[in-house]
Amino acid sequence: MSGSEAPPAVAPEGVSGAPGLSQEALEIASGYAFAGPALDLGALLWDGRCLPDARIRIPLPVLNRHGLVAGATGTGKTKTLQLIAEQLSVQGVPVFLADIKGDVSGISAPGVSNDKVLARAQEVHQEWTPTACPAEFYALGGMGRGIPVRATVTSFGPVLLSKVLQLNQTQEQSLGLIFHYADQKGLELFDLKDLRAVVTFLTSDEGKAELKGIGGLSPATAGVILRSLTAFEAQGMSPFFGEPEFDTIELLRTASDGRGMVSVLELPEVQDKPQLFSTFLMWMLADLFHDLPEVGDLDKPKLVFFFDEAHLLFTGASKAFLESITQTVRLIRSKGVGVFFVTQTPKDVPSDVLAQLGNRVQHALRAFTPDDQKALKATVKTFPNSAYDLEEVLTGMGTGEAVVTVLSEKGAPTPVAATRLRAPQSLMGPVDPAALDRAVQASPLYGRYAQAVDRESAYEKLAARAAAQAAAEAGRAPAKGGGRAKEEPSVVEQVVGSGIFKSLARSMGTQIGREITRSLFGTARRRR
C-alpha cells in the first residue's frame, strides 16, 4: 500500500504500542492522536497490515463541519453510519438516520456476537460489547412502520414542492407567486387540496385579476401545476402533507440517561419515490436551519444529520434549489448541526457543497468500466496529497475498510489514512417488525402525531366563499331588514372577495399573511 519502508521511529504521544512503525505510518497516526473527546473509527492500514494501536479518530467538536461517507454498493457504508451514530449517542449527541432499505432499525437492539464480529474487534483492539441505542422510528406520512411525519404545504414551500412535482424554472417561479398570494391573504395551505383550490381560484374569472399587478399566472402554467398535483396525488402522495406537522426540534432529544436519541426515518415503503423522500429530508434540514439559534462552535454538535442517497437530492435540481442547499450547508454548522452526505462517489455532490465537507470516509470503488475509472480518478483528486497510491488502495479495499481524512481539533485536514473500521455494537440488520411496532406505539410522540387532522384552511374558505356567492346569485341571500342585522363581512369574504381587494391590506387575512416569513427554499418559518 505504500512506498519504500523508512527506518523505525518512536511513536508519538497518544499512539501507543507502535514504536515499530515506519516514519510515514507514524506521521499518519500522529495526525489522529487528539487530546479531546473523539469517535473511534478503527485502526490504520499500512503496507497490507492492520496496526491496531494506531487509532483513526474524529474529534467530537468538528462533527458540525460536515462530512461525506461514500463508496460502492456493498462496501459497508451503512455499518459506518451505524458505528458513528452509536458513538455519537454515547457522547450525548442526537443523530438522524434515513433507513432506505430497512436495515438500520437494528441500532435499537444489542448486537449479536459471532466469529466475524469478534475477529474484527480483535484486529482493531476494540472492546466489543453488545449495546442498543435509544431510538425513535418515523415514517413519511405514516406510510410504513413509524411515527407519521407530515409537513404542511405552506411550510414545505414552493422551491421544494417544485422539486417534488418536477416543475421547470418558469413553473417554479409561478408556484412561488401562488404561495406569495396565499401568504399575503391568509389562505393557509395545509394540504394539497388547499393548494389546488388556490390555483383554481386564481385562474377563475373572479380570481385571475388578483395577480396581474405582480406578474400574473398564465392558464397554461396553472394547468401544468394542476396536472402535476393530480399525478402526484394519484401516486398516493397526499398523506405526506397536512397536520399535525412534525416539529423537527424532536430530533434534538436525548434519552433519560443522557445519551443522544437516534431518530430513524423508515423509508422502505417509499423507496420507489426518491424525489419525495430526498426532498423531505431537505425540508427537515431547512426547518432546523431557520428555527435554531446561532451558537457558534460547541464542544459537541446539537445534532448530526446523515443524508442518505444524497445523489437523489441533486439530480435534476434547479439552480435555486442547488443554491439553497449550498447556503444551508454553509450556515447550519454555526447552529450546531453537522450534515453527512452518504452516496457512492464524491462526484455525486456539487463542488460547492463538497468543498464544505471537512470529514471524509471513502469506502472502496469499482473500476470495471471507463465511467468507473473516470469516477475513481475524480475521487482521488478530491483528497489531500497522500503517502498512498489511492487508486490502488480504493479499488483493493475490502468490506468494512475505508480511506479517511478528517479535520483536526485545530481545523486542519488530517493525513489520509487507510482504515480497518470497528464493528458496530448494535444489531447489524433489521429488528423484528413486531418489536418495531411496539417501540413506535410506546413512544411519547406517537399520540402527538399519529392521527391526521384537517382544520379549516384555504380549501374550506374558498369553498365557503363560492357557496355564499352562488346562494346570493340564486336569490337565496337573506333579505334586507329581515330577522337580525346583516353581519359584517367575514374574514373569508375579506380574504377571497376580489371586489374588495384594495381593502385587504387592512384585513385580518393580510395581518395573518404578514406573519408568514420564508427562509431558504421558500420554507415557512415556524411560529412557536
Coordinates of C-alpha atoms in Angstrom, one line a residue:
M1 CA 0.0 0.0 0.0
S2 CA 2.9 2.3 0.5
G3 CA 6.3 3.3 -0.9
S4 CA 9.6 2.1 0.5
E5 CA 9.9 1.3 4.2
A6 CA 11.6 4.0 6.3
P7 CA 13.6 3.3 9.5
P8 CA 11.5 2.6 12.6
A9 CA 10.7 5.7 14.6
V10 CA 9.4 6.5 18.1
A11 CA 5.7 6.6 18.5
P12 CA 4.2 10.0 19.3
E13 CA 2.2 10.6 22.5
G14 CA -1.3 9.0 22.1
V15 CA -0.1 6.3 19.6
S16 CA 0.6 3.5 22.0
G17 CA 2.4 0.3 21.2
A18 CA 3.6 1.5 17.8
P19 CA 7.3 2.1 18.0
G20 CA 8.0 -0.3 15.2
L21 CA 6.1 1.8 12.7
S22 CA 7.7 3.4 9.7
Q23 CA 8.2 7.1 9.6
E24 CA 5.3 7.5 7.1
A25 CA 2.9 5.4 9.2
L26 CA 3.9 7.3 12.4
E27 CA 3.2 10.6 10.7
I28 CA -0.3 9.4 9.7
A29 CA -1.0 8.0 13.2
S30 CA 0.2 11.2 14.9
G31 CA -2.4 13.2 12.9
Y32 CA -5.1 11.3 14.7
A33 CA -3.7 11.5 18.3
F34 CA -6.3 14.0 19.5
A35 CA -6.3 15.2 23.2
G36 CA -10.1 15.9 23.5
P37 CA -13.2 13.6 23.1
A38 CA -13.3 11.8 19.7
L39 CA -15.0 9.0 17.9
D40 CA -13.0 5.9 17.2
L41 CA -13.4 4.7 13.6
G42 CA -10.8 1.9 13.5
A43 CA -7.1 1.1 13.0
L44 CA -4.6 2.2 10.5
L45 CA -3.8 0.0 7.5
W46 CA -0.2 0.3 6.2
D47 CA 1.7 -2.0 3.8
G48 CA -1.1 -4.6 3.9
R49 CA -1.0 -4.8 7.7
C50 CA -3.6 -3.6 10.3
L51 CA -1.9 -1.6 13.1
P52 CA -4.4 -1.8 15.9
D53 CA -2.7 0.7 18.2
A54 CA -2.6 3.4 15.6
R55 CA -6.2 4.6 16.1
I56 CA -8.0 6.6 13.5
R57 CA -10.5 9.0 15.1
I58 CA -12.7 12.1 14.5
P59 CA -12.7 14.9 17.1
L60 CA -16.2 15.4 18.5
P61 CA -16.2 19.2 18.2
V62 CA -15.5 19.1 14.4
L63 CA -18.5 17.0 13.5
N64 CA -20.5 20.1 12.8
R65 CA -18.0 20.8 10.0
H66 CA -20.0 18.2 7.9
G67 CA -18.8 15.1 6.1
L68 CA -19.1 12.6 3.3
V69 CA -19.5 8.8 3.6
A70 CA -19.1 7.3 0.1
G71 CA -18.4 4.0 -1.6
A72 CA -19.8 1.4 -4.0
T73 CA -22.8 -0.7 -3.0
G74 CA -21.9 -3.4 -0.5
T75 CA -18.7 -1.8 0.8
G76 CA -20.1 -1.1 4.3
K77 CA -21.4 2.4 4.2
T78 CA -24.5 1.6 6.3
K79 CA -22.3 -0.1 9.0
T80 CA -20.1 3.0 9.1
L81 CA -23.2 5.2 9.7
Q82 CA -24.2 2.8 12.5
L83 CA -20.7 2.9 14.0
I84 CA -20.6 6.7 14.1
A85 CA -24.2 7.0 15.3
E86 CA -23.6 4.7 18.2
Q87 CA -20.6 6.6 19.5
L88 CA -22.4 10.0 19.0
S89 CA -25.3 8.7 21.1
V90 CA -23.0 7.7 23.9
Q91 CA -21.5 11.2 23.8
G92 CA -24.9 12.7 24.3
V93 CA -25.3 13.8 20.6
P94 CA -28.7 13.2 18.9
V95 CA -28.5 11.6 15.4
F96 CA -30.8 11.4 12.5
L97 CA -30.6 8.5 10.1
A98 CA -32.6 7.7 6.9
D99 CA -33.3 4.0 6.6
I100 CA -33.8 3.4 2.9
K101 CA -33.6 -0.4 2.9
G102 CA -35.0 -1.1 6.3
D103 CA -31.7 -2.5 7.9
V104 CA -30.9 0.4 10.2
S105 CA -33.6 -0.3 12.8
G106 CA -31.2 -2.8 14.4
I107 CA -29.4 0.2 16.1
S108 CA -32.2 -0.1 18.8
A109 CA -31.1 -3.6 19.7
P110 CA -27.9 -5.1 21.1
G111 CA -25.6 -6.7 18.5
V112 CA -25.1 -10.5 18.2
S113 CA -21.7 -11.9 18.7
N114 CA -20.2 -14.1 16.0
D115 CA -16.8 -15.1 14.7
K116 CA -16.6 -12.3 12.2
V117 CA -17.5 -9.6 14.7
L118 CA -15.1 -11.0 17.3
A119 CA -12.3 -11.3 14.7
R120 CA -12.8 -7.7 13.6
A121 CA -12.8 -6.5 17.2
Q122 CA -9.6 -8.3 17.9
E123 CA -7.9 -7.0 14.8
V124 CA -8.5 -3.3 15.8
H125 CA -8.2 -3.8 19.6
Q126 CA -11.9 -3.0 20.1
E127 CA -13.6 -3.9 23.4
W128 CA -16.8 -5.1 21.8
T129 CA -19.9 -5.2 24.0
P130 CA -23.5 -5.7 22.6
T131 CA -25.2 -2.4 23.1
A132 CA -28.5 -0.9 22.0
C133 CA -29.1 2.8 21.4
P134 CA -32.2 4.8 22.4
A135 CA -34.2 5.2 19.2
E136 CA -37.3 6.7 17.7
F137 CA -38.8 5.5 14.4
Y138 CA -40.6 7.7 12.0
A139 CA -42.4 7.1 8.6
L140 CA -43.3 9.7 6.0
G141 CA -47.0 10.3 6.1
G142 CA -47.4 7.2 8.2
M143 CA -46.6 5.0 5.2
G144 CA -44.7 2.2 6.9
R145 CA -43.7 1.5 10.5
G146 CA -43.1 4.7 12.4
I147 CA -44.5 7.8 13.9
P148 CA -46.0 9.8 11.0
V149 CA -44.0 12.7 9.7
R150 CA -46.0 15.3 7.8
A151 CA -45.4 18.8 6.6
T152 CA -47.9 21.5 5.7
V153 CA -47.7 22.7 2.1
T154 CA -47.1 26.2 3.4
S155 CA -44.1 25.1 5.5
F156 CA -42.7 23.0 2.6
G157 CA -42.6 26.0 0.4
P158 CA -42.5 26.5 -3.4
V159 CA -38.9 25.5 -4.2
L160 CA -39.0 22.1 -2.5
L161 CA -42.5 21.4 -3.8
S162 CA -41.4 22.3 -7.3
K163 CA -38.6 19.7 -7.0
V164 CA -41.2 17.0 -6.0
L165 CA -43.6 18.0 -8.7
Q166 CA -40.7 18.2 -11.3
L167 CA -41.6 21.7 -12.4
N168 CA -39.3 23.7 -14.7
Q169 CA -37.9 27.1 -13.7
T170 CA -40.8 29.1 -15.1
Q171 CA -43.4 26.9 -13.4
E172 CA -41.4 27.1 -10.1
Q173 CA -41.5 30.9 -10.3
S174 CA -45.2 30.8 -10.9
L175 CA -45.7 28.5 -7.9
G176 CA -43.7 30.9 -5.8
L177 CA -46.2 33.6 -6.9
I178 CA -49.1 31.4 -5.8
F179 CA -47.5 30.9 -2.4
H180 CA -46.9 34.6 -2.1
Y181 CA -50.5 35.4 -2.7
A182 CA -51.7 32.8 -0.3
D183 CA -49.3 34.1 2.4
Q184 CA -50.5 37.6 2.0
K185 CA -54.2 36.8 2.0
G186 CA -54.1 34.4 5.0
L187 CA -55.0 31.4 2.9
E188 CA -53.4 28.6 4.9
L189 CA -52.0 25.8 2.6
F190 CA -52.1 22.9 4.9
D191 CA -52.6 20.1 2.4
L192 CA -52.7 19.5 -1.4
K193 CA -56.4 20.3 -1.8
D194 CA -55.7 23.7 -0.3
L195 CA -53.1 24.4 -3.0
R196 CA -55.3 23.1 -5.7
A197 CA -58.2 25.4 -4.5
V198 CA -56.0 28.5 -4.6
V199 CA -54.6 27.7 -8.1
T200 CA -58.1 27.1 -9.4
F201 CA -59.4 30.3 -7.8
L202 CA -56.5 32.3 -9.4
T203 CA -57.4 31.0 -12.8
S204 CA -61.2 31.7 -12.4
D205 CA -63.0 34.7 -13.8
E206 CA -63.2 36.1 -10.3
G207 CA -59.6 35.5 -9.3
K208 CA -57.5 35.9 -12.4
A209 CA -57.1 39.7 -11.9
E210 CA -55.6 39.2 -8.4
L211 CA -52.0 38.6 -9.7
K212 CA -52.0 40.9 -12.6
G213 CA -50.1 43.6 -10.7
I214 CA -47.3 41.2 -9.8
G215 CA -46.8 39.2 -12.9
G216 CA -49.9 37.1 -13.4
L217 CA -50.5 33.4 -13.7
S218 CA -50.9 32.0 -17.2
P219 CA -53.6 29.4 -17.8
A220 CA -51.0 27.1 -19.4
T221 CA -48.7 27.2 -16.4
A222 CA -51.6 26.8 -14.0
G223 CA -52.7 23.8 -16.0
V224 CA -49.3 22.2 -15.7
I225 CA -49.2 22.8 -12.0
L226 CA -52.7 21.3 -11.5
R227 CA -51.9 18.3 -13.7
S228 CA -48.7 17.7 -11.7
L229 CA -50.7 17.9 -8.5
T230 CA -53.2 15.4 -9.9
A231 CA -50.5 12.9 -10.9
F232 CA -48.8 13.4 -7.5
E233 CA -52.0 12.6 -5.6
A234 CA -52.7 9.6 -7.9
Q235 CA -49.3 8.2 -6.8
G236 CA -50.6 8.2 -3.2
M237 CA -48.6 11.3 -2.0
S238 CA -51.4 13.2 -0.3
P239 CA -50.7 11.7 3.2
F240 CA -47.3 13.4 3.4
F241 CA -48.8 16.9 3.5
G242 CA -51.1 18.0 6.3
E243 CA -51.4 18.3 10.0
P244 CA -50.2 17.8 12.7
E245 CA -47.0 19.0 11.2
F246 CA -43.8 17.3 12.5
D247 CA -41.7 19.6 14.7
T248 CA -38.1 18.9 13.7
I249 CA -36.9 20.0 17.2
E250 CA -38.0 16.5 18.2
L251 CA -34.8 15.3 16.5
L252 CA -32.7 17.1 19.2
R253 CA -33.9 15.0 22.1
T254 CA -31.8 13.0 24.5
A255 CA -32.8 9.9 26.5
S256 CA -33.3 9.9 30.2
D257 CA -29.7 8.5 30.7
G258 CA -28.2 11.4 28.8
R259 CA -27.5 9.5 25.6
G260 CA -28.5 11.1 22.3
M261 CA -31.6 9.9 20.7
V262 CA -31.2 8.2 17.3
S263 CA -34.1 9.2 15.1
V264 CA -34.6 6.7 12.3
L265 CA -36.8 7.6 9.3
E266 CA -38.1 4.3 7.9
L267 CA -38.3 4.6 4.1
P268 CA -38.7 1.1 2.7
E269 CA -42.4 1.8 1.8
V270 CA -41.4 4.9 -0.2
Q271 CA -38.0 3.9 -1.6
D272 CA -39.5 3.9 -5.1
K273 CA -40.3 7.6 -4.6
P274 CA -36.8 9.1 -4.4
Q275 CA -37.7 12.6 -5.4
L276 CA -40.2 12.7 -2.5
F277 CA -38.1 11.3 0.4
S278 CA -34.9 13.1 -0.6
T279 CA -36.8 16.4 -0.7
F280 CA -38.5 15.7 2.6
L281 CA -35.1 15.2 4.2
M282 CA -34.1 18.6 2.8
W283 CA -37.2 20.1 4.3
M284 CA -36.3 18.7 7.7
L285 CA -32.8 20.2 7.5
A286 CA -34.1 23.6 6.2
D287 CA -36.7 23.7 9.0
L288 CA -34.0 23.1 11.6
F289 CA -31.8 25.7 9.9
H290 CA -34.2 28.6 10.3
D291 CA -35.6 27.6 13.7
L292 CA -32.3 27.0 15.6
P293 CA -30.4 29.9 17.1
E294 CA -26.8 30.8 16.3
V295 CA -24.4 29.1 18.7
G296 CA -21.0 29.2 17.1
D297 CA -18.5 26.4 17.8
L298 CA -19.6 24.0 20.5
D299 CA -17.8 21.2 22.4
K300 CA -20.1 18.8 20.7
P301 CA -22.9 19.2 18.0
K302 CA -26.5 19.6 18.8
L303 CA -27.4 17.1 16.1
V304 CA -25.6 15.1 13.4
F305 CA -27.8 14.5 10.3
F306 CA -27.0 11.7 7.9
F307 CA -28.4 12.4 4.4
D308 CA -28.5 9.0 2.7
E309 CA -28.8 8.5 -1.1
A310 CA -27.6 12.1 -1.4
H311 CA -27.3 11.9 -5.2
L312 CA -31.1 11.8 -5.4
L313 CA -31.2 15.3 -3.9
F314 CA -29.1 16.9 -6.6
T315 CA -30.4 15.0 -9.6
G316 CA -32.4 17.4 -11.8
A317 CA -32.3 20.1 -9.2
S318 CA -32.9 23.7 -10.3
K319 CA -30.4 26.5 -9.8
A320 CA -32.4 28.0 -7.0
F321 CA -32.6 24.6 -5.3
L322 CA -28.8 24.0 -5.5
E323 CA -28.0 27.5 -4.3
S324 CA -30.3 26.9 -1.3
I325 CA -28.6 23.6 -0.4
T326 CA -25.2 25.2 -0.6
Q327 CA -26.2 28.1 1.6
T328 CA -27.9 25.8 4.1
V329 CA -24.8 23.6 4.4
R330 CA -22.6 26.6 4.7
L331 CA -24.5 28.2 7.5
I332 CA -26.1 25.5 9.5
R333 CA -22.9 24.4 11.2
S334 CA -23.0 27.7 13.2
K335 CA -26.3 26.4 14.6
G336 CA -24.6 23.3 16.0
V337 CA -25.8 20.8 13.3
G338 CA -23.4 18.6 11.3
V339 CA -24.5 17.1 8.0
F340 CA -23.0 14.0 6.4
F341 CA -23.9 13.2 2.8
V342 CA -24.0 9.5 2.0
T343 CA -23.6 8.4 -1.6
Q344 CA -21.4 6.4 -4.0
T345 CA -18.8 8.9 -5.2
P346 CA -17.8 12.5 -4.3
K347 CA -18.8 13.5 -7.9
D348 CA -22.5 12.9 -6.9
V349 CA -22.2 16.0 -4.7
P350 CA -21.8 19.5 -6.4
S351 CA -18.4 21.0 -5.9
D352 CA -19.7 24.0 -3.9
V353 CA -21.2 21.6 -1.4
L354 CA -18.3 19.1 -1.5
A355 CA -15.9 21.9 -0.6
Q356 CA -17.7 22.3 2.8
L357 CA -17.4 18.7 3.8
G358 CA -14.4 18.5 6.2
N359 CA -14.7 14.9 7.2
R360 CA -14.4 12.1 4.7
V361 CA -14.9 8.3 4.9
Q362 CA -14.4 6.8 1.4
H363 CA -15.1 3.1 1.0
A364 CA -14.0 1.0 -1.9
L365 CA -14.8 2.0 -5.5
R366 CA -15.1 -0.3 -8.5
A367 CA -13.3 0.4 -11.8
F368 CA -14.9 -2.1 -14.2
T369 CA -15.9 0.4 -16.9
P370 CA -14.4 3.6 -18.4
D371 CA -17.0 5.6 -16.4
D372 CA -16.0 3.8 -13.2
Q373 CA -12.3 4.6 -13.9
K374 CA -13.2 8.3 -14.6
A375 CA -15.1 8.4 -11.3
L376 CA -12.1 6.8 -9.5
K377 CA -9.6 9.4 -10.8
A378 CA -12.0 12.2 -9.9
T379 CA -12.4 10.8 -6.3
V380 CA -8.6 10.6 -5.8
K381 CA -8.3 14.3 -6.8
T382 CA -10.6 15.3 -4.0
F383 CA -8.2 14.0 -1.3
P384 CA -5.2 15.8 0.1
N385 CA -1.7 14.7 -1.0
S386 CA -1.2 11.2 0.3
A387 CA 1.6 8.7 1.0
Y388 CA -0.7 6.0 -0.5
D389 CA -1.4 5.1 -4.1
L390 CA -5.1 6.0 -3.7
E391 CA -6.2 4.5 -7.0
E392 CA -4.8 1.2 -5.9
V393 CA -6.0 1.4 -2.4
L394 CA -9.6 2.4 -3.2
T395 CA -10.0 -0.5 -5.7
G396 CA -8.4 -3.0 -3.3
M397 CA -10.1 -2.4 0.0
G398 CA -12.4 -5.0 1.5
T399 CA -15.8 -4.5 3.1
G400 CA -15.5 -2.5 6.3
E401 CA -12.4 -0.7 5.2
A402 CA -12.2 2.9 4.1
V403 CA -9.9 5.8 3.3
V404 CA -10.3 8.5 5.9
T405 CA -9.3 12.2 6.3
V406 CA -11.0 14.4 8.9
L407 CA -10.5 17.9 10.4
S408 CA -8.2 18.0 13.4
E409 CA -9.1 19.9 16.6
K410 CA -7.4 23.0 15.1
G411 CA -9.4 22.7 11.9
A412 CA -6.6 21.4 9.6
P413 CA -7.1 18.3 7.5
T414 CA -5.5 15.1 8.9
P415 CA -3.3 12.9 6.8
V416 CA -5.1 10.4 4.6
A417 CA -5.4 7.1 6.4
A418 CA -6.5 3.7 5.0
T419 CA -8.5 2.3 7.9
R420 CA -10.0 -1.0 9.0
L421 CA -13.2 0.1 10.7
R422 CA -14.6 -1.1 14.0
A423 CA -17.6 -3.3 14.2
P424 CA -20.9 -1.7 15.3
Q425 CA -22.1 -2.9 18.8
S426 CA -25.8 -2.8 17.9
L427 CA -27.6 -5.3 15.7
M428 CA -26.4 -5.2 12.2
G429 CA -29.7 -5.8 10.5
P430 CA -33.4 -5.1 11.0
V431 CA -35.3 -5.7 14.2
D432 CA -38.3 -7.8 14.3
P433 CA -41.3 -5.9 12.8
A434 CA -43.5 -6.7 15.8
A435 CA -40.8 -5.2 18.1
L436 CA -40.6 -2.1 15.9
D437 CA -44.4 -1.6 16.1
R438 CA -44.3 -1.9 19.9
A439 CA -41.5 0.7 20.1
V440 CA -43.4 3.1 17.9
Q441 CA -46.7 2.8 19.8
A442 CA -44.9 3.1 23.1
S443 CA -43.2 6.4 22.1
P444 CA -44.5 9.6 23.9
L445 CA -44.6 11.2 20.4
Y446 CA -47.0 8.7 18.9
G447 CA -50.1 10.3 20.4
R448 CA -49.0 13.7 19.2
Y449 CA -48.5 12.8 15.5
A450 CA -50.4 9.6 14.8
Q451 CA -53.8 11.0 13.9
A452 CA -54.1 13.3 10.9
V453 CA -56.3 16.4 11.4
D454 CA -58.0 18.7 8.8
R455 CA -58.5 22.2 10.1
E456 CA -60.2 25.0 8.2
S457 CA -57.8 26.3 5.6
A458 CA -57.7 27.7 2.0
Y459 CA -60.0 24.9 0.6
E460 CA -62.7 25.4 3.1
K461 CA -62.5 29.2 2.9
L462 CA -62.7 29.3 -0.8
A463 CA -65.5 26.7 -0.9
A464 CA -67.5 28.8 1.6
R465 CA -67.0 31.9 -0.5
A466 CA -68.1 30.2 -3.6
A467 CA -71.2 28.7 -1.8
A468 CA -72.1 32.1 -0.4
Q469 CA -71.7 33.8 -3.8
A470 CA -73.8 31.1 -5.6
A471 CA -76.5 31.5 -3.0
A472 CA -76.6 35.2 -3.5
E473 CA -76.8 34.9 -7.2
A474 CA -79.7 32.4 -6.8
G475 CA -81.6 34.9 -4.7
R476 CA -81.3 32.9 -1.6
A477 CA -79.4 35.6 0.3
P478 CA -81.2 36.9 3.5
A479 CA -83.5 39.9 2.7
K480 CA -82.5 43.3 4.0
G481 CA -84.1 44.3 7.3
G482 CA -85.3 40.7 8.0
G483 CA -84.6 38.9 11.3
R484 CA -81.3 40.4 12.5
A485 CA -78.9 43.0 11.3
K486 CA -76.7 42.0 8.4
E487 CA -73.5 40.5 9.6
E488 CA -70.2 42.3 8.9
P489 CA -68.2 40.7 6.1
S490 CA -66.4 37.6 7.3
V491 CA -62.7 37.0 7.2
V492 CA -63.3 34.6 4.4
E493 CA -65.0 37.3 2.3
Q494 CA -62.3 39.7 3.1
V495 CA -59.7 37.2 2.0
V496 CA -61.1 35.9 -1.2
G497 CA -63.5 38.6 -2.3
S498 CA -61.8 40.2 -5.3
G499 CA -64.3 43.1 -5.3
I500 CA -62.7 44.4 -2.1
F501 CA -59.1 43.5 -3.0
K502 CA -57.8 47.0 -2.2
S503 CA -59.1 46.9 1.4
L504 CA -57.5 43.6 2.1
A505 CA -54.2 45.3 3.1
R506 CA -56.0 46.2 6.3
S507 CA -57.9 42.9 6.7
M508 CA -57.3 40.1 9.2
G509 CA -56.2 37.9 6.4
T510 CA -53.4 40.3 5.4
Q511 CA -52.3 40.6 9.1
I512 CA -52.1 36.8 9.3
G513 CA -50.1 36.7 6.0
R514 CA -47.6 39.2 7.3
E515 CA -46.6 36.7 10.0
I516 CA -45.6 34.2 7.3
T517 CA -41.9 34.8 6.5
R518 CA -39.9 32.5 4.3
S519 CA -36.3 31.4 4.5
L520 CA -34.1 29.2 2.3
F521 CA -36.1 27.0 -0.2
G522 CA -39.1 29.3 0.5
T523 CA -39.9 27.2 3.5
A524 CA -42.1 29.0 6.1
R525 CA -40.7 29.9 9.5
R526 CA -42.4 28.0 12.3
R527 CA -44.3 30.1 14.8
R528 CA -43.9 28.6 18.3

